[in-house]
């Protein structure tokens, strides 16, 4: 069993899935050793996704807060408006290389489903997305988007009818047609090798940022801040900086209505060690050890587990994890929009909110990079409703 994340990670799945994961692992390591594969991956990142994304100095926000200099890593400027496409491009190229004809994926709010359907369309592959019934009702526009892109969206009506059940369902469907089907997982979660593979395809964020900050500041940053749902945008920013011990890192989870309520998704802050979706990690559970429903205004952070590497990085105290409430995130959403002309995703707004607390406590020589994981156009409607109901 893999132990790159200490006691976290692993493969807690039935025997038949272990076989498929082995095939995937072998193909993945072969692919990333193949210069032709990596060249193709970089080609699509540049010409289809639009990389590199800028590292933008948020001058007005910095001046308003009166402390550390704030930089934004602009993943919101990627095609489809978030970091998720970095991973779907990598995995779909791998699927193609493995001779698979069909990709399947789970989705919660629909962001990963849209990114998957987009890359599947580009490569002319069959695509089926599994989405909880409740999520389908809440995210009608994304369902339509996926269908426009040529994907079939299949309703999952088991359990909570949301993301956690869509993942289980997708794994089950994968097992049924493993020969011609590739399971394209959307975050740095699940059984090995998924967390390692998703990190690999997302670490381009930090690889660019470490160069960009040195060009602009002539030194490494003091802090990195990223929101954590499953943990893929955060690990994508952090990885290249991990060997640099002087760079402090903060992952920001959703505190929802508050850490003292049961309406949150603060897995690393309040969760316990346990198994979910084929991995050993931290999980939000009740006193009987049953996985609890989680809540956040942000659909992308609304996940009861977390990538195993984050559980490990917390354990060894390399990264610290904080939680931000709905209210703090909405305030940050509005403030960044007004001061910088950038409407952040409500997920990313959690990272922005924590930076707004931290920056004024630091002196002006310090620098912070916030991973702006996505753009907020998708959230405008729900923010409007939130503000109306205050
Ligand atoms: C999905 C999503 C997230 C959360 O996923 P991670 O795997 O934790 O990065 C964060 N921000 C945006 C914009 C998303 O779409």
XYZ file of C-alpha atoms and ligand atoms in Angstrom:
405
model
C 0.000 0.000 0.000
C 1.151 3.513 -0.788
C 2.248 5.586 2.179
C 3.310 8.862 0.633
C 0.800 10.657 2.905
C 1.757 8.899 6.143
C -1.179 6.908 7.478
C -3.598 8.801 5.225
C -4.631 7.836 1.700
C -4.552 4.210 0.563
C -7.112 2.159 -1.353
C -10.200 1.178 0.611
C -12.131 -0.347 -2.267
C -13.359 -3.776 -3.450
C -10.880 -6.115 -5.173
C -12.208 -5.407 -8.666
C -11.580 -1.681 -8.221
C -8.010 -2.380 -6.983
C -7.334 -4.022 -10.353
C -8.596 -0.990 -12.246
C -6.605 1.348 -10.012
C -3.446 -0.649 -10.688
C -3.964 -0.312 -14.441
C -4.541 3.411 -13.964
C -1.458 3.832 -11.759
C 0.828 2.078 -14.233
C -0.553 4.095 -17.157
C -0.245 7.375 -15.235
C 3.414 6.901 -14.270
C 4.271 5.781 -17.806
C 2.505 8.778 -19.298
C 4.247 11.419 -17.188
C 7.630 9.870 -18.047
C 6.783 10.203 -21.742
C 7.916 13.593 -23.117
C 5.336 13.392 -25.923
C 2.497 13.085 -23.384
C 3.782 15.977 -21.306
C 4.228 18.098 -24.416
C 0.633 17.473 -25.390
C -0.570 18.288 -21.847
C 1.366 21.592 -21.885
C 0.119 22.372 -25.387
C -3.530 22.197 -24.282
C -2.857 24.106 -21.059
C -1.434 26.913 -23.137
C -3.747 26.979 -26.134
C -7.033 25.644 -24.759
C -6.958 26.623 -21.073
C -5.046 29.888 -21.610
C -2.098 29.347 -19.266
C -0.031 30.734 -17.709
C -2.566 32.539 -15.543
C -1.369 35.930 -14.251
C -0.134 36.591 -10.722
C -1.825 39.905 -10.074
C -0.801 42.439 -7.435
C -4.016 43.587 -5.740
C -2.852 47.124 -5.098
C -6.085 48.716 -3.922
C -6.981 45.862 -1.598
C -3.445 45.894 -0.176
C -3.629 49.637 0.494
C -7.072 49.382 2.068
C -5.972 46.638 4.434
C -2.728 48.451 5.239
C -0.473 45.426 5.789
C 1.135 42.685 3.707
C 1.163 42.883 -0.090
C -1.548 40.715 -1.607
C -1.151 38.854 -4.874
C -3.898 36.899 -6.625
C -3.133 33.797 -8.669
C -5.755 34.201 -11.377
C -7.136 30.684 -11.949
C -10.462 32.430 -12.544
C -9.140 33.434 -15.971
C -8.820 29.836 -17.198
C -11.238 28.522 -19.816
C -14.447 27.501 -17.974
C -13.541 29.904 -15.168
C -11.695 27.817 -12.590
C -8.701 25.595 -11.857
C -10.633 22.360 -12.436
C -9.832 22.263 -16.149
C -6.089 21.772 -15.482
C -6.967 18.356 -14.086
C -9.593 17.382 -16.647
C -7.188 18.118 -19.529
C -4.531 15.892 -17.925
C -6.872 13.020 -17.144
C -8.638 13.045 -20.511
C -5.293 12.834 -22.292
C -4.488 9.857 -20.090
C -7.870 8.263 -20.893
C -7.174 8.674 -24.592
C -3.695 7.194 -24.206
C -5.181 4.184 -22.378
C -7.515 3.590 -25.333
C -10.712 4.355 -23.381
C -13.674 5.545 -25.408
C -15.824 6.886 -22.641
C -15.288 9.082 -19.591
C -17.531 9.248 -16.557
C -17.370 11.723 -13.689
C -19.213 12.769 -10.562
C -20.252 16.335 -9.932
C -21.756 18.328 -7.068
C -22.681 21.815 -8.179
C -21.702 20.940 -11.731
C -18.329 22.690 -11.994
C -16.343 19.483 -12.428
C -19.064 18.085 -14.684
C -18.797 21.123 -16.949
C -14.973 20.968 -17.021
C -15.136 17.247 -17.845
C -17.812 17.670 -20.519
C -15.755 20.510 -22.049
C -12.588 18.453 -22.443
C -14.550 15.356 -23.536
C -16.154 17.442 -26.301
C -12.769 18.728 -27.387
C -11.422 15.175 -27.738
C -14.623 13.717 -29.163
C -15.116 11.265 -26.313
C -18.362 9.919 -24.899
C -19.139 11.536 -21.560
C -21.570 10.706 -18.765
C -21.853 12.758 -15.590
C -23.443 11.512 -12.356
C -25.117 14.151 -10.252
C -27.295 13.952 -7.162
C -30.969 14.655 -7.755
C -30.967 17.569 -5.309
C -27.903 19.101 -6.942
C -29.521 18.733 -10.375
C -32.535 20.671 -9.162
C -30.373 23.392 -7.566
C -28.021 23.707 -10.557
C -30.305 23.549 -13.575
C -28.129 25.860 -15.636
C -25.049 23.661 -15.228
C -27.087 20.571 -16.144
C -28.095 22.328 -19.362
C -24.493 23.426 -19.948
C -23.213 19.857 -19.677
C -25.926 18.681 -22.077
C -25.042 21.431 -24.545
C -21.469 20.170 -24.446
C -22.734 16.750 -25.490
C -22.637 14.974 -22.120
C -25.333 12.750 -20.673
C -26.273 13.774 -17.124
C -27.542 10.892 -14.998
C -29.513 11.498 -11.840
C -28.371 9.840 -8.590
C -31.266 9.521 -6.162
C -29.672 7.407 -3.436
C -28.683 8.607 0.062
C -28.419 12.367 0.445
C -28.946 12.827 -3.338
C -25.814 15.035 -3.415
C -22.098 14.818 -4.228
C -21.048 12.179 -1.670
C -23.533 9.715 -3.205
C -22.670 10.686 -6.778
C -19.053 9.621 -6.088
C -20.135 6.193 -4.784
C -22.436 5.769 -7.759
C -19.734 6.741 -10.268
C -17.285 4.229 -8.750
C -19.982 1.549 -9.025
C -20.621 2.374 -12.684
C -16.895 2.390 -13.406
C -16.615 -1.167 -12.105
C -19.398 -2.296 -14.462
C -17.608 -1.114 -17.592
C -13.997 -0.866 -16.672
C -12.753 -2.068 -20.093
C -13.750 0.939 -22.131
C -14.424 3.566 -19.454
C -12.209 6.056 -17.625
C -13.312 7.540 -14.296
C -12.281 11.193 -14.270
C -12.232 12.268 -10.611
C -12.535 15.978 -9.881
C -10.461 16.672 -6.786
C -7.389 15.402 -4.943
C -9.478 12.733 -3.216
C -10.414 9.061 -3.627
C -8.219 5.951 -3.608
C -4.583 6.008 -4.752
C -3.478 7.039 -7.388
C -6.175 9.739 -7.749
C -4.910 12.190 -5.072
C -1.368 11.920 -6.482
C -2.532 12.222 -10.077
C -4.831 15.200 -9.492
C -2.027 16.953 -7.590
C 0.306 16.278 -10.495
C -2.070 17.909 -12.974
C -2.759 20.883 -10.669
C 0.777 21.651 -9.500
C 1.269 23.856 -12.564
C -0.436 26.573 -10.455
C 2.442 26.691 -7.958
C 5.104 26.119 -10.615
C 3.977 29.290 -12.358
C 3.432 31.234 -9.137
C 6.923 30.572 -7.742
C 8.473 32.038 -10.892
C 6.040 34.917 -11.122
C 6.495 36.045 -7.516
C 10.279 35.966 -7.873
C 10.060 38.067 -11.028
C 7.853 40.622 -9.272
C 9.221 40.583 -5.714
C 12.642 39.006 -6.062
C 11.863 36.675 -3.156
C 9.566 33.882 -2.071
C 6.178 34.781 -0.589
C 5.605 34.690 3.173
C 2.154 33.108 2.969
C 0.067 31.047 0.568
C -3.680 30.916 1.134
C -6.139 28.664 -0.707
C -9.643 27.351 -0.075
C -10.095 23.638 0.559
C -13.034 21.545 -0.580
C -11.462 18.286 -1.698
C -8.188 20.174 -1.778
C -7.068 20.235 -5.426
C -6.553 23.970 -5.975
C -4.780 24.245 -2.612
C -2.408 21.334 -3.252
C -1.878 22.684 -6.777
C -0.592 25.973 -5.354
C 1.271 24.487 -2.359
C 3.251 21.626 -3.919
C 6.068 23.573 -5.551
C 6.562 25.641 -2.379
C 6.530 22.733 0.112
C 10.336 22.304 0.206
C 10.695 26.005 1.098
C 10.147 25.835 4.849
C 10.004 29.628 5.235
C 6.797 29.805 3.146
C 3.784 29.461 5.451
C 0.646 27.860 4.064
C -2.968 28.127 5.074
C -5.877 26.057 3.780
C -9.311 27.587 4.343
C -12.405 25.436 4.843
C -16.075 26.362 5.018
C -17.411 27.101 8.500
C -20.902 27.558 7.001
C -23.251 28.969 9.637
C -20.550 28.549 12.311
C -18.284 25.923 13.858
C -20.601 25.678 16.864
C -23.531 24.609 14.640
C -23.824 21.369 12.653
C -24.108 23.420 9.458
C -20.500 23.514 8.255
C -17.993 21.634 6.079
C -14.909 22.126 8.281
C -13.441 18.663 7.817
C -9.888 19.335 9.005
C -10.993 21.607 11.839
C -13.743 19.391 13.281
C -13.537 16.023 11.489
C -12.168 12.714 12.736
C -9.985 10.137 11.053
C -12.024 7.752 8.937
C -12.578 6.168 5.548
C -14.629 7.810 2.808
C -14.589 7.301 -0.975
C -11.799 4.745 -0.842
C -9.293 6.771 1.219
C -8.308 7.118 4.869
C -8.565 10.798 5.755
C -10.434 13.245 7.972
C -14.225 13.038 7.771
C -17.064 15.041 9.275
C -18.969 12.397 11.275
C -21.407 12.070 14.138
C -20.588 10.500 17.516
C -21.503 7.061 16.122
C -18.934 7.436 13.326
C -21.509 7.927 10.572
C -20.667 10.477 7.836
C -22.591 13.677 8.560
C -24.291 15.855 5.978
C -22.232 19.022 5.500
C -23.240 22.532 4.605
C -21.691 25.639 3.049
C -23.037 28.495 0.960
C -20.336 27.365 -1.432
C -21.219 24.168 -3.297
C -17.561 23.537 -4.168
C -16.524 23.356 -0.498
C -19.508 21.283 0.578
C -17.755 17.883 0.961
C -17.607 15.726 4.128
C -14.085 14.408 3.405
C -10.843 16.014 2.250
C -7.833 14.939 0.199
C -5.535 12.672 2.262
C -2.465 14.823 1.640
C -4.124 17.700 3.500
C -4.826 15.416 6.483
C -1.138 14.507 6.362
C 0.143 18.097 5.966
C -1.999 19.102 8.951
C -0.684 16.150 10.968
C 2.966 17.062 10.356
C 2.096 20.748 10.952
C 3.389 21.911 7.570
C 0.085 23.568 6.645
C -2.459 25.091 8.996
C -6.176 24.952 8.309
C -8.692 27.638 9.226
C -12.416 28.009 8.699
C -14.421 30.940 7.331
C -18.198 31.388 7.680
C -20.722 32.059 4.910
C -21.025 35.630 6.103
C -17.285 36.301 6.085
C -17.024 34.761 2.606
C -19.870 36.884 1.224
C -18.269 40.031 2.701
C -14.992 39.122 0.990
C -16.843 38.379 -2.268
C -18.316 41.890 -2.265
C -15.158 43.616 -1.106
C -12.864 42.090 -3.724
C -15.427 42.864 -6.412
C -15.547 46.528 -5.385
C -11.873 47.155 -4.711
C -10.295 45.199 -7.559
C -12.979 44.719 -10.207
C -12.648 40.970 -9.820
C -15.697 38.913 -8.837
C -14.314 35.818 -7.093
C -16.002 32.420 -6.860
C -17.684 32.020 -3.468
C -15.245 29.124 -2.844
C -12.238 31.370 -3.475
C -13.878 34.091 -1.366
C -13.163 31.930 1.705
C -9.425 32.266 0.996
C -9.822 35.999 0.324
C -11.706 36.405 3.639
C -8.914 34.782 5.616
C -6.309 36.942 3.858
C -8.322 40.022 4.824
C -7.953 39.008 8.474
C -4.273 38.163 8.192
C -2.870 40.962 6.005
C -3.466 43.869 8.451
C -1.525 41.982 11.171
C 1.608 41.752 9.002
C 4.064 44.476 8.043
C 4.260 45.947 4.566
C 7.364 43.977 3.554
C 5.488 40.678 3.756
C 3.703 39.089 0.792
C 0.688 36.815 0.525
C -0.426 34.818 -2.506
C -4.127 33.953 -2.579
C -5.221 31.266 -4.997
C -8.212 32.764 -6.778
C -9.501 29.321 -7.767
C -12.441 30.538 -9.847
C -14.620 33.380 -11.013
C -17.865 34.313 -9.316
C -20.287 34.803 -12.207
C -21.886 31.477 -11.299
C -22.559 32.753 -7.764
C -24.149 36.115 -8.486
C -27.694 34.752 -8.215
C -27.143 32.972 -4.885
C -25.361 35.997 -3.395
C -28.338 38.104 -4.409
C -30.693 35.721 -2.590
C -28.372 35.604 0.447
C -28.311 39.398 0.733
C -32.076 39.661 0.287
C -32.694 37.220 3.149
C -30.368 38.935 5.645
C -14.554 22.940 -7.087
C -13.996 24.231 -6.675
C -13.258 24.374 -5.480
C -13.058 23.272 -4.496
O -12.337 22.170 -4.962
P -10.847 21.879 -4.541
O -10.602 20.508 -5.065
O -10.748 21.960 -3.055
O -9.986 22.896 -5.192
C -12.723 25.616 -5.195
N -12.909 26.679 -6.009
C -13.614 26.577 -7.150
C -13.783 27.784 -7.994
C -14.181 25.361 -7.523
O -14.884 25.278 -8.662
